[in-house]
mmCIF file of C-alpha atoms in Angstrom:
data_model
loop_
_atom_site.group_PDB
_atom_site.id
_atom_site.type_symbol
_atom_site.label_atom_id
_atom_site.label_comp_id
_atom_site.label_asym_id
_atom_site.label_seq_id
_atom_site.Cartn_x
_atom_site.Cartn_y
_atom_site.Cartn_z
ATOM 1 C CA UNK M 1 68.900 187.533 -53.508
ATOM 2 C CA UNK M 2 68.827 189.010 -50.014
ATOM 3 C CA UNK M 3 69.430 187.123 -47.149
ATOM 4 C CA UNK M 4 69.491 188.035 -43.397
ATOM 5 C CA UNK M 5 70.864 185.208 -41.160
ATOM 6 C CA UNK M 6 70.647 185.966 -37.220
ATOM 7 C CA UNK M 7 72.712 184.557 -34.717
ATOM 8 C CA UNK M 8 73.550 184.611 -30.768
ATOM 9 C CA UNK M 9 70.598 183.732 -29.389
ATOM 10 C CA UNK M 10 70.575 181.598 -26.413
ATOM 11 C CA UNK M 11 69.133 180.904 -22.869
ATOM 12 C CA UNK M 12 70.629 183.109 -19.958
ATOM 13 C CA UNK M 13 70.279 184.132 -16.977
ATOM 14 C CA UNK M 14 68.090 187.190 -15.530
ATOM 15 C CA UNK M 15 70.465 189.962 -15.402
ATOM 16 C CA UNK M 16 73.116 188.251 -17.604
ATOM 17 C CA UNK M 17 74.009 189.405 -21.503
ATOM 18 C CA UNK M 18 74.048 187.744 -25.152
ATOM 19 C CA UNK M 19 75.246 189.631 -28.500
ATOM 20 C CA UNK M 20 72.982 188.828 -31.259
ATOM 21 C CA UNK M 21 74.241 189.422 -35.221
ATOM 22 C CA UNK M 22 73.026 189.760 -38.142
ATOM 23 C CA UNK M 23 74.682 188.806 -41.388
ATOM 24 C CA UNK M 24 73.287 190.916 -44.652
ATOM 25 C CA UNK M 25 74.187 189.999 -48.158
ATOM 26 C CA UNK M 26 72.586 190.582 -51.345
ATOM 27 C CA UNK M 27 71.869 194.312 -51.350
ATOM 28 C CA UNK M 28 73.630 197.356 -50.326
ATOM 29 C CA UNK M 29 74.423 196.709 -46.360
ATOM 30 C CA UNK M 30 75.514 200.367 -45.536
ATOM 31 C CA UNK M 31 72.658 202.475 -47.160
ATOM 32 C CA UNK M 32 69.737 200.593 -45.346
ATOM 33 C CA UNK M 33 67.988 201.183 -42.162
ATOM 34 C CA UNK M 34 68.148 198.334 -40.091
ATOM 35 C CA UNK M 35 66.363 197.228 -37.177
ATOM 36 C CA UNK M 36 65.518 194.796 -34.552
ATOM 37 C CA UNK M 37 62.233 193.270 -33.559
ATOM 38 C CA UNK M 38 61.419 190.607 -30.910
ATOM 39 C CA UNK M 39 57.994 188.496 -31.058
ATOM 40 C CA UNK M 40 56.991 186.827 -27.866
ATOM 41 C CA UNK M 41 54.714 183.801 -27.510
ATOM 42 C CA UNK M 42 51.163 185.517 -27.912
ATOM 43 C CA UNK M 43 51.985 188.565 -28.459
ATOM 44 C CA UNK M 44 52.546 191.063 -31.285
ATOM 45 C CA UNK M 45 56.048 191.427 -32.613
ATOM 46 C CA UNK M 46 57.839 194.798 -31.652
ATOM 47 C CA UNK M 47 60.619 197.149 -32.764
ATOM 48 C CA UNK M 48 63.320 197.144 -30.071
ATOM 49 C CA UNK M 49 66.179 199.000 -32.229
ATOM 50 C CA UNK M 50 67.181 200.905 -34.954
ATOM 51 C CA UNK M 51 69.881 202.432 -36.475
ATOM 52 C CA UNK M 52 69.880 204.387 -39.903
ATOM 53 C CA UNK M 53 72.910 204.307 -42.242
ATOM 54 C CA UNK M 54 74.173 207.398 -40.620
ATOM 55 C CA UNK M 55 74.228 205.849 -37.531
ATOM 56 C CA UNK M 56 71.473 207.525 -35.898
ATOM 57 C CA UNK M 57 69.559 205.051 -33.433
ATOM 58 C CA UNK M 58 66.266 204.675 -31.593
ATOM 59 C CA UNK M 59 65.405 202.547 -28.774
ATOM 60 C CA UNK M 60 61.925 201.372 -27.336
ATOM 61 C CA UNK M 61 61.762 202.682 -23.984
ATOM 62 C CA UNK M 62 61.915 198.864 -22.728
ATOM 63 C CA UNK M 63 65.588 198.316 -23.329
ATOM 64 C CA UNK M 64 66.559 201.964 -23.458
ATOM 65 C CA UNK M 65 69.851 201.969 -21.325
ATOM 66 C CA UNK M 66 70.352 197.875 -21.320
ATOM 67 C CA UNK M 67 70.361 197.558 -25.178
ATOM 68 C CA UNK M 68 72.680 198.919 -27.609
ATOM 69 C CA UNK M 69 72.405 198.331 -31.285
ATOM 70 C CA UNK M 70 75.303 198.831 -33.635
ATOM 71 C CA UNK M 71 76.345 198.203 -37.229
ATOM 72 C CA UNK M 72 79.489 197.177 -38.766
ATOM 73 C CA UNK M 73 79.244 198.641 -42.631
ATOM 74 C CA UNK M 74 82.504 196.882 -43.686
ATOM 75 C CA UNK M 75 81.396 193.092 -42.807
ATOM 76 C CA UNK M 76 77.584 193.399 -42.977
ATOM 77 C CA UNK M 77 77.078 192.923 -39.901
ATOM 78 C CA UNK M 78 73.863 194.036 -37.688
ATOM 79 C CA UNK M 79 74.778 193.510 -33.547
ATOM 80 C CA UNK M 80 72.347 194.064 -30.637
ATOM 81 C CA UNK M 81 74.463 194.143 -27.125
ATOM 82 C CA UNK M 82 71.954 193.164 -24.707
ATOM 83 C CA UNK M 83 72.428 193.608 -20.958
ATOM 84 C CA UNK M 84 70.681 193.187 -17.803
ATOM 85 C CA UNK M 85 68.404 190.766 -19.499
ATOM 86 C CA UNK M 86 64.952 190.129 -17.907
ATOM 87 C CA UNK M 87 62.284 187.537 -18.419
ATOM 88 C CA UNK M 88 59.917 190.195 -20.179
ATOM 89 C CA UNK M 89 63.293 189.822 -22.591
ATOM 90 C CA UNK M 90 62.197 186.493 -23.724
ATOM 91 C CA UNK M 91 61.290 186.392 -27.632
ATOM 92 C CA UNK M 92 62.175 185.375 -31.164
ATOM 93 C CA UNK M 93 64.529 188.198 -31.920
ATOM 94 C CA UNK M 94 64.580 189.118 -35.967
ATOM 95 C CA UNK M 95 66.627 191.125 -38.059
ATOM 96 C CA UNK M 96 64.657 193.691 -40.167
ATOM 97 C CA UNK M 97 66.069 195.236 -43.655
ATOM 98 C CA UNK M 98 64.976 198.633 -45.796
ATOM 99 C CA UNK M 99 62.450 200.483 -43.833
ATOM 100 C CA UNK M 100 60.173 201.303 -46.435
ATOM 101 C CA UNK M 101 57.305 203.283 -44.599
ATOM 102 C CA UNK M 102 56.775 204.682 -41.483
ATOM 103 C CA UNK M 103 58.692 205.168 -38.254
ATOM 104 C CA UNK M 104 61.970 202.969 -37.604
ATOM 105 C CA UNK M 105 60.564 200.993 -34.660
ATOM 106 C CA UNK M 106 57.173 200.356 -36.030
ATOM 107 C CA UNK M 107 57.162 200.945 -39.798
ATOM 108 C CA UNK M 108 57.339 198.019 -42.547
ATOM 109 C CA UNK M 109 60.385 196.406 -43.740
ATOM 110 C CA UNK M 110 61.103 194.806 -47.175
ATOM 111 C CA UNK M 111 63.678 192.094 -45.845
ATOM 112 C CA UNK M 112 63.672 190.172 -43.032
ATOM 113 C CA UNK M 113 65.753 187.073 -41.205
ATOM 114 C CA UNK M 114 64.356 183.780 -40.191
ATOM 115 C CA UNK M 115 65.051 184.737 -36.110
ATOM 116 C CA UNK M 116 67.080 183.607 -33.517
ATOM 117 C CA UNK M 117 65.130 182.373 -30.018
ATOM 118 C CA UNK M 118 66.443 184.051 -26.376
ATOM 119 C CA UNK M 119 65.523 182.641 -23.434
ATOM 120 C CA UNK M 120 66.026 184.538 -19.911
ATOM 121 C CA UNK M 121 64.817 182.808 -16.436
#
């Protein structure tokens, strides 16, 4: 069955970095869109990052530039760089599978990972 296991989450400083992954197994790694979302206490959860099996990202304009997301085909392996963390930063961080509808930062997703918690002050 599919499974999506994050990792890398952590508390950190503001302005400092963490590299969260994402292990896929169970379906075909390199022909799914993948993504990133982040759910803060209260509030709704949001795409941060994309990137389609041809590489092609998107970013929300909130980490444009500090964020990078990347995917290593080979291993199965999801990564999101972050740098210049902030505060506003702070959120469960999940790992999204198989866009199925809509657009890659806010469309639905068939698999998804239990989340790994980041904590910037």
């Amino acid at each position: 069955h599919v499974q999506l296991v994050e990792s890398g989450g952590g508390s950190v400083q503001v302005g400092g970095s963490l590299r969260l992954s994402c292990v896929g197994s169970g379906f075909t790694f390199s022909t799914y869109c993948m993504a990133w979302f982040r759910q803060a206490p209260g509030k709704e959860r949001e795409g941060v990052a994309s990137i389609n099996h041809d590489g092609t990202s998107n970013y929300d304009s909130s980490v444009k530039g500090r964020f990078t997301i990347s995917r290593d085909n080979a291993k199965n392996i999801l990564y999101l760089e972050m740098n210049s963390l902030k505060s506003e930063d702070t959120a469960m961080y999940y790992c999204a599978a198989e866009l199925v509808f809509g657009h890659p930062l806010r469309g639905t997703y068939n698999y998804w990972g239990q989340g790994t918690q980041v904590t910037v002050s």
